[in-house]
CSV table of C-alpha atoms in Angstrom, one decimal:
chain,number,residue,atom,x,y,z
N,1,MET,CA,9.6,-6.3,-47.8
N,2,SER,CA,8.4,-2.7,-48.1
N,3,THR,CA,6.5,-0.8,-45.5
N,4,PRO,CA,2.8,-0.3,-46.1
N,5,ASN,CA,2.1,3.3,-46.9
N,6,TRP,CA,-0.6,3.5,-44.1
N,7,LEU,CA,2.0,2.6,-41.4
N,8,SER,CA,4.0,5.6,-40.3
N,9,THR,CA,7.6,5.3,-39.1
N,10,SER,CA,6.6,6.1,-35.5
N,11,GLN,CA,3.9,3.4,-35.6
N,12,MET,CA,6.5,0.9,-36.9
N,13,LYS,CA,8.8,1.7,-34.0
N,14,LYS,CA,5.9,1.5,-31.5
N,15,THR,CA,4.9,-1.8,-33.1
N,16,LYS,CA,8.5,-3.1,-32.8
N,17,LEU,CA,8.5,-2.0,-29.1
N,18,GLY,CA,5.2,-3.7,-28.5
N,19,LYS,CA,6.2,-6.9,-30.0
N,20,MET,CA,9.4,-6.9,-28.0
N,21,LEU,CA,7.6,-6.1,-24.7
N,22,GLY,CA,5.0,-8.8,-25.4
N,23,HIS,CA,7.6,-11.3,-26.2
N,24,MET,CA,9.6,-10.6,-23.0
N,25,ARG,CA,6.5,-10.7,-20.9
N,26,VAL,CA,5.2,-14.0,-22.3
N,27,GLN,CA,8.7,-15.5,-22.2
N,28,LYS,CA,8.9,-14.8,-18.5
N,29,GLY,CA,5.3,-16.1,-18.0
N,30,ILE,CA,4.0,-12.8,-16.7
N,31,HIS,CA,0.3,-12.1,-17.3
N,32,LEU,CA,-0.4,-8.6,-18.7
N,33,GLY,CA,-2.6,-7.7,-15.8
N,34,ILE,CA,0.1,-8.6,-13.3
N,35,MET,CA,2.8,-6.6,-15.1
N,36,ALA,CA,0.4,-3.7,-15.4
N,37,LYS,CA,-0.3,-3.8,-11.7
N,38,ASP,CA,3.4,-4.1,-10.8
N,39,LEU,CA,4.1,-1.0,-13.0
N,40,GLN,CA,1.1,0.8,-11.5
N,41,LEU,CA,-0.6,1.0,-14.9
N,42,THR,CA,-4.0,-0.2,-16.1
N,43,SER,CA,-4.1,-3.4,-18.2
N,44,SER,CA,-5.6,-1.4,-21.1
N,45,TYR,CA,-2.7,1.1,-21.0
N,46,LEU,CA,-0.1,-1.7,-21.1
N,47,SER,CA,-2.0,-3.4,-23.8
N,48,GLY,CA,-2.0,-0.2,-25.7
N,49,ILE,CA,1.7,0.0,-25.5
N,50,GLU,CA,2.1,-3.6,-26.7
N,51,LEU,CA,-0.3,-3.0,-29.6
N,52,GLY,CA,1.5,0.2,-30.6
N,53,ARG,CA,-1.5,2.5,-29.8
N,54,ILE,CA,0.2,4.3,-27.0
N,55,GLU,CA,3.4,6.3,-27.4
N,56,VAL,CA,5.8,5.7,-24.5
N,57,THR,CA,8.1,8.2,-22.8
N,58,GLU,CA,11.7,7.7,-21.9
N,59,SER,CA,10.6,7.5,-18.3
N,60,MET,CA,8.3,4.6,-19.1
N,61,ILE,CA,11.0,2.8,-21.0
N,62,HIS,CA,13.2,3.1,-17.9
N,63,ARG,CA,10.4,1.7,-15.7
N,64,ILE,CA,9.9,-1.2,-18.0
N,65,ALA,CA,13.7,-1.9,-18.3
N,66,GLU,CA,13.9,-1.9,-14.5
N,67,TYR,CA,10.9,-4.3,-14.3
N,68,PHE,CA,12.7,-6.7,-16.6
N,69,GLU,CA,16.1,-6.0,-14.9
N,70,LEU,CA,17.6,-5.0,-18.2
N,71,ASP,CA,21.2,-3.7,-18.4
N,72,ALA,CA,22.2,-0.5,-20.2
N,73,ASN,CA,22.3,-2.3,-23.5
N,74,GLY,CA,18.8,-3.8,-23.1
N,75,THR,CA,17.5,-0.4,-22.0
N,76,HIS,CA,19.1,1.2,-25.1
N,77,GLU,CA,17.5,-1.5,-27.3
N,78,LEU,CA,14.1,-0.7,-25.9
N,79,MET,CA,14.7,3.0,-26.5
N,80,LEU,CA,15.6,2.4,-30.1
N,81,CYS,CA,12.5,0.2,-30.6
N,82,ALA,CA,10.4,3.0,-29.2
N,83,GLY,CA,12.0,5.5,-31.5
N,84,LEU,CA,13.7,7.4,-28.6
N,85,ASN,CA,17.3,8.4,-28.6
N,86,GLU,CA,19.4,7.8,-25.5
N,87,THR,CA,23.0,8.2,-24.9
N,88,ILE,CA,24.6,5.1,-23.3
N,89,ASP,CA,27.5,5.6,-20.9
N,90,LYS,CA,30.0,3.1,-22.5
N,91,ALA,CA,32.0,3.0,-19.3
N,92,SER,CA,29.2,1.2,-17.3
């Protein structure tokens, strides 16, 4: 399947991240508003991340990874989905 020409690479990555976050949140039974409050974000901001409208920083990825208690590999996967590069310490 080819990528629609109106969807940029960064939007595809953000969409991938948003789908992953939404899936993890729903799988754990966490309401968007609760997760937003726990992360000290507005619901609209978190929704924007999940919908691919808001670009995330490395710091935000780490906050989200900590929220879901992800290990280094899970955090790295979030980084890749967001289009961010991160070096993983393979020793940990």
